[in-house]
Short mmCIF file of C-alpha atoms and ligand atoms in Angstrom, two decimals:
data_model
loop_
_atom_site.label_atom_id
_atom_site.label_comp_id
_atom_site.label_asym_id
_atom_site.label_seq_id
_atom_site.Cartn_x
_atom_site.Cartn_y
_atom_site.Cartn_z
CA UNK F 1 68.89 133.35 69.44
CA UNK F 2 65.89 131.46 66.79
CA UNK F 3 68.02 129.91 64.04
CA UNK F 4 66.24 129.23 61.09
CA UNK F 5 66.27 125.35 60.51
CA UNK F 6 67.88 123.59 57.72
CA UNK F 7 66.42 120.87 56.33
CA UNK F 8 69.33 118.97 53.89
CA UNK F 9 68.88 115.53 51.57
CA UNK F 10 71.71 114.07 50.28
CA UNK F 11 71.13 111.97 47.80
CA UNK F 12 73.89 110.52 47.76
CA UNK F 13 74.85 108.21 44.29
CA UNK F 14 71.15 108.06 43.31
CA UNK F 15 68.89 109.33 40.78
CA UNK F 16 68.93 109.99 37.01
CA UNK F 17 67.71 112.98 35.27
CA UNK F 18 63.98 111.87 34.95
CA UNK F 19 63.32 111.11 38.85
CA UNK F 20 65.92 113.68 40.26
CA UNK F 21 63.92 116.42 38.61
CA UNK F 22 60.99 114.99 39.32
CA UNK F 23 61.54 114.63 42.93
CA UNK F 24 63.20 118.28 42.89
CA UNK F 25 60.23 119.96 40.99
CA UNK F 26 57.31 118.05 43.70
CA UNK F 27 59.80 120.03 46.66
CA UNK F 28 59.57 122.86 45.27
CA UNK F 29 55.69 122.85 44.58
CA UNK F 30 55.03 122.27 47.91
CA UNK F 31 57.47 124.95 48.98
CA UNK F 32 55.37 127.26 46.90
CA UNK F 33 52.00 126.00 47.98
CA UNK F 34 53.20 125.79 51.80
CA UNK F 35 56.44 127.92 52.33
CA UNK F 36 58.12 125.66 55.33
CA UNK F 37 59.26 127.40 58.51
CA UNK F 38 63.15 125.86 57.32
CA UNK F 39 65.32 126.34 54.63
CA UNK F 40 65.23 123.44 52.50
CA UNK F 41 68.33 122.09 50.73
CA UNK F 42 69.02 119.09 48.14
CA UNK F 43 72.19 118.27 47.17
CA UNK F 44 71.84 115.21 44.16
CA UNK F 45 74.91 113.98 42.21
CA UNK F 46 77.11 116.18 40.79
CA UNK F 47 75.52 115.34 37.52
CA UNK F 48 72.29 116.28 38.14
CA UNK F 49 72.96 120.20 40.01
CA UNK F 50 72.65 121.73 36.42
CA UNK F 51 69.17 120.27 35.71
CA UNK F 52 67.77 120.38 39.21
CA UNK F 53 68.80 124.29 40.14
CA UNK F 54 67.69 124.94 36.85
CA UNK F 55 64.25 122.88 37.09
CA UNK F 56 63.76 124.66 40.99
CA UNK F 57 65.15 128.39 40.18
CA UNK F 58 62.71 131.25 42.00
CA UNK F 59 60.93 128.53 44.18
CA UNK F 60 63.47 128.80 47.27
CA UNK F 61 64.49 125.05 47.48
CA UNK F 62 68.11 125.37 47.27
CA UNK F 63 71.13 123.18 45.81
CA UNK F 64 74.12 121.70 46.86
CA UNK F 65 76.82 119.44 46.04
CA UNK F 66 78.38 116.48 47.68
CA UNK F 67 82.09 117.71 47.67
CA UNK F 68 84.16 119.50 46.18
CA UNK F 69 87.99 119.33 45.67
CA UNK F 70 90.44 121.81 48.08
CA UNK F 71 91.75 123.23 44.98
CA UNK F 72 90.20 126.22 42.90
CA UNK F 73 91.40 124.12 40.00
CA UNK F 74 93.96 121.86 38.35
CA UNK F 75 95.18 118.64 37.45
CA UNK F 76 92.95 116.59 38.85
CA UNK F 77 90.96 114.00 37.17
CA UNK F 78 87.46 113.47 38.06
CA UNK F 79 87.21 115.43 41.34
CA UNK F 80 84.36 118.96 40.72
CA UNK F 81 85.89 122.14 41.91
CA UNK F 82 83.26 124.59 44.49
CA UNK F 83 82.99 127.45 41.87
CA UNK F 84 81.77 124.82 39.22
CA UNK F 85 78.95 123.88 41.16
CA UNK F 86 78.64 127.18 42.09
CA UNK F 87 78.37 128.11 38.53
CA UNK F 88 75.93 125.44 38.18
CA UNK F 89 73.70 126.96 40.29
CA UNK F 90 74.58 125.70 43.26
CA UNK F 91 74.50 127.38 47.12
CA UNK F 92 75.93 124.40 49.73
CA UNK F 93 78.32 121.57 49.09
CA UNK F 94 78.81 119.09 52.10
CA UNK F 95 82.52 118.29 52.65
CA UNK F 96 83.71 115.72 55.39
CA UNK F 97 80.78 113.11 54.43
CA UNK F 98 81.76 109.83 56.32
CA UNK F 99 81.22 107.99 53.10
CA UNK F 100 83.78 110.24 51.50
CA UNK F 101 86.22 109.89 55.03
CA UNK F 102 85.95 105.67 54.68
CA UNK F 103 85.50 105.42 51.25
CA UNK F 104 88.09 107.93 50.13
CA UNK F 105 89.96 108.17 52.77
CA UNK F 106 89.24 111.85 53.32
CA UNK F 107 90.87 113.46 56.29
CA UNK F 108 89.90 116.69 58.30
CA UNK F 109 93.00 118.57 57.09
CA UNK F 110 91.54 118.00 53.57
CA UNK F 111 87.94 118.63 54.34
CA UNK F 112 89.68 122.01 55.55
CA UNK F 113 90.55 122.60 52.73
CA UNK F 114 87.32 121.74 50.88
CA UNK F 115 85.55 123.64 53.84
CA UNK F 116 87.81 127.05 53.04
CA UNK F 117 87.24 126.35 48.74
CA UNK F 118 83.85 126.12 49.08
CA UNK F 119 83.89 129.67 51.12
CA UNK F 120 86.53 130.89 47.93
CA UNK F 121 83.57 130.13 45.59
CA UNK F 122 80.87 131.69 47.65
CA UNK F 123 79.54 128.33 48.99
CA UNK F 124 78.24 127.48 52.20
CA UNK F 125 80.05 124.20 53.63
CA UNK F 126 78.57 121.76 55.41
CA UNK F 127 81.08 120.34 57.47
CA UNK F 128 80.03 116.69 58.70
CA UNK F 129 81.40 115.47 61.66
CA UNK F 130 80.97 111.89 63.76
CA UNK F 131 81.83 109.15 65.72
CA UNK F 132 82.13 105.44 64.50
CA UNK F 133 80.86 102.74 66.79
CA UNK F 134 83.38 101.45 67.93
CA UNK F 135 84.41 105.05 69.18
CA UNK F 136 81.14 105.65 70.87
CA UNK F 137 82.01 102.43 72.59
CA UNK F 138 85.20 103.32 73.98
CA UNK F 139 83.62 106.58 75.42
CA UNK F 140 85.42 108.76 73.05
CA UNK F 141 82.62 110.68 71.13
CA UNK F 142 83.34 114.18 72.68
CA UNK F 143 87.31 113.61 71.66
CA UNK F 144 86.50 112.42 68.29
CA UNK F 145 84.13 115.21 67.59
CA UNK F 146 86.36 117.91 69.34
CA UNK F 147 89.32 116.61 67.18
CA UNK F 148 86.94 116.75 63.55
CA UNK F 149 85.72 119.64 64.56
CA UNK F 150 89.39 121.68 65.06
CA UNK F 151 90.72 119.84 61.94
CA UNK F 152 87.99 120.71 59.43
CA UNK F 153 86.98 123.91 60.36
CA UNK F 154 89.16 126.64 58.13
CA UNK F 155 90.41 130.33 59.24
CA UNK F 156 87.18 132.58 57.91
CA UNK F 157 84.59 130.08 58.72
CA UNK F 158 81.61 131.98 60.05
CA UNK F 159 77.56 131.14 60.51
CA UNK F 160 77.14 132.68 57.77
CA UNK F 161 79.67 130.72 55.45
CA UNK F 162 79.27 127.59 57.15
CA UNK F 163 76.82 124.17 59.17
CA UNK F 164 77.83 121.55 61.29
CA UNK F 165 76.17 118.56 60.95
CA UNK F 166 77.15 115.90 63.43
CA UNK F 167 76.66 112.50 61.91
CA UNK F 168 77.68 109.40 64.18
CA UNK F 169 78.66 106.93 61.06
CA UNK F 170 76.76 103.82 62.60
CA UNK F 171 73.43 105.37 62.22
CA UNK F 172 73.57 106.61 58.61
CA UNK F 173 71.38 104.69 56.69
CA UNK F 174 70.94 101.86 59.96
CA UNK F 175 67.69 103.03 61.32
CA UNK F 176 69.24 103.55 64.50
CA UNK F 177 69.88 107.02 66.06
CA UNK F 178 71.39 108.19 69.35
CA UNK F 179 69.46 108.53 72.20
CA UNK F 180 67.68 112.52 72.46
CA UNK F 181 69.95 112.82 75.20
CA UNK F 182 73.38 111.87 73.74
CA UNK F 183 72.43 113.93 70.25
CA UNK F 184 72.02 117.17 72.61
CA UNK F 185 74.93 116.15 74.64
CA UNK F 186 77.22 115.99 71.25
CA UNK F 187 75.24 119.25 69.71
CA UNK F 188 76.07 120.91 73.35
CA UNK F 189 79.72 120.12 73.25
CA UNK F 190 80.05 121.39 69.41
CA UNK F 191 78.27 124.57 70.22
CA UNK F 192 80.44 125.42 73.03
CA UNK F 193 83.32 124.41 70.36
CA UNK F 194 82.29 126.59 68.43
CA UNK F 195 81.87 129.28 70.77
CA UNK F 196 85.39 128.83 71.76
CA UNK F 197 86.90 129.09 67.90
CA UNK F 198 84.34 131.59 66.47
CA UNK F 199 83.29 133.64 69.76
CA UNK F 200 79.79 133.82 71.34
CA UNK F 201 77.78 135.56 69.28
CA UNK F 202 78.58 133.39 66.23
CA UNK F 203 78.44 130.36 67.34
CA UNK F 204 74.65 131.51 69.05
CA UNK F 205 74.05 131.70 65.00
CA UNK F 206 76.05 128.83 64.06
CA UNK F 207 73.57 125.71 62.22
CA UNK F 208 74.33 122.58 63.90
CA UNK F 209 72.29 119.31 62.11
CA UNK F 210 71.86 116.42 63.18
CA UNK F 211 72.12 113.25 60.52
CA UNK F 212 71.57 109.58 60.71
CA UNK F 213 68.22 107.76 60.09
CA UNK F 214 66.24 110.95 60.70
CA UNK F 215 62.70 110.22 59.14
CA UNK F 216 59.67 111.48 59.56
CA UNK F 217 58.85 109.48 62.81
CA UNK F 218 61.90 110.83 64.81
CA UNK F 219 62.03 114.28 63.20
CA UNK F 220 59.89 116.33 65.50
CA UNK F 221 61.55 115.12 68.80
CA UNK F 222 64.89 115.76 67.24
CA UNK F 223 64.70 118.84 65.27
CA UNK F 224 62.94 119.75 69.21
CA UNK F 225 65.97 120.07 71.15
CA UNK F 226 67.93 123.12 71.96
CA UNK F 227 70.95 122.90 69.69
CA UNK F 228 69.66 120.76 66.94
CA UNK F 229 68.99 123.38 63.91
CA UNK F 230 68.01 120.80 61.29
CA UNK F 231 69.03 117.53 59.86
CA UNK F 232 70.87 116.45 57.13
CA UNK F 233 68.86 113.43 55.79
CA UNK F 234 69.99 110.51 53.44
CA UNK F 235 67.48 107.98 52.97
CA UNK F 236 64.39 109.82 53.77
CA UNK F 237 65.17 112.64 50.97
CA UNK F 238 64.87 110.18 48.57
CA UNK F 239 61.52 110.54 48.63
CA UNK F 240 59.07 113.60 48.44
CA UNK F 241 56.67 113.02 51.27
CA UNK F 242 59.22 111.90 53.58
CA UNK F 243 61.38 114.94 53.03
CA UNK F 244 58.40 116.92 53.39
CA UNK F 245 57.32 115.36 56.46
CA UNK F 246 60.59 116.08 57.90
CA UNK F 247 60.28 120.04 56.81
CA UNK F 248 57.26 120.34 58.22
CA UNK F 249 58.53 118.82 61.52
CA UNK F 250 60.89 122.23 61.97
CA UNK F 251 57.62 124.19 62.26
C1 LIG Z 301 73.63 110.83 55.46
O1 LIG Z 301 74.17 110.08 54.67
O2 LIG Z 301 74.06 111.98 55.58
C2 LIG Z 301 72.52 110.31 56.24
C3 LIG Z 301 72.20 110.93 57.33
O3 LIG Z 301 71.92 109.18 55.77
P1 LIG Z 301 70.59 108.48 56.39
O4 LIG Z 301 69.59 109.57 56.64
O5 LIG Z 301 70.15 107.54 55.32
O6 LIG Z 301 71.00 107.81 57.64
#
């Protein structure tokens, strides 16, 4: 079954207007000049979807958000709601970040609930998923990832509605990566997951990224293996060329 890649950047909490669009509007040149053999995603700040779907409309780079609250709407100071950025312009929002699990405490029962809003809107989530260090050291990466995997995922999810994008936490934004053969092991195990909650023929269809440190110099070797359908990339999206590099690694 070919999956189409998907090439994500998160931003993450960087860029103002000026350089956001600017960065946006060089993607989606290049996307005209050279259309990639991937889908190609950014998903900037919150505050910047507006001006960057508007400033890329027609040329096929598409938009996400960050996150999104599990609530259509509400009380509920500060947090974005899925159909705003839909409304916005947006197509993707990325629930589960491991920022967003450490830094606000985020568990997989509430990126469940992010997960199934964003599908309410008419988003696709991109659940993130990953082990921390000290749980790759104990040998429990499978278990961690098994357990992230059946807590985040909500009823309805489908390949259509839906990515995976395994992230182990200590190599976002380290420079170090998993070995090739521990990020297929990990992609392996959530594919037959998958397989298991969604059945065989959707999970043959399911997107399953790999993030942490991908750059251009890694990308081809892991965007190469069997159940790797793309990365999500932090860092490296901050920054035309390397982005770009990445893309045209997927060919
Ligand atoms: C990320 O934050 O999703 C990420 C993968 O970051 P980096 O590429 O910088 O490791």
């Amino acid at each position: 079954m070919a999956r189409r890649p998907l090439i994500a950047g998160n931003w993450k909490m960087n860029g103002l207007t000026a350089d956001g669009v600017a960065l946006a509007t060089a993607l989606a040149a290049r996307i005209r000049e050279n259309p990639p053999a991937a889908d190609l995603l950014v998903c900037p700040p919150a505050t910047l979807v507006d001006r960057v779907a508007r400033a890329v409309e027609g040329s096929g780079l598409a938009v996400g958000g960050q996150d999104c609250h599990g609530e259509r709407s509400g009380a509920h100071t500060g947090d974005i709601a899925a159909a705003m950025l839909k409304d916005l312009g947006a197509g993707y929002v990325i629930v589960g970040h491991s920022e967003r699990r450490t830094d606000h405490g985020e568990t997989s029962a509430q990126v469940r609930a992010k997960a199934a809003a964003a599908h309410a809107a008419g988003l696709v989530a991109i659940v993130c998923l990953g082990e921390t260090e000290a749980e790759r050291d104990g040998g429990r990466t499978l278990a961690v990832v098994e357990a992230q995997f059946g807590g985040s995922l909500p009823e309805g999810a489908t390949p259509e509605n839906t990515v995976i994008a395994y992230e182990p936490v200590w190599a976002i934004g380290t420079g170090r990566t998993p070995t090739t053969a521990e990020v297929a092991e990990v992609h392996r195990t959530i594919r037959d997951l998958a397989e298991k909650a969604l059945g065989s023929a959707a999970a043959a269809r399911l997107r399953i990224l790999y993030g942490g440190s991908m750059k251009p110099s890694n990308a081809k070797e892991l965007l190469a293996l069997t159940d790797v359908d793309g990365g999500l990339i932090g860092g490296a999206s901050l920054k035309a060329e390397d982005f770009w590099a990445i893309a045209e690694s997927a060919r």
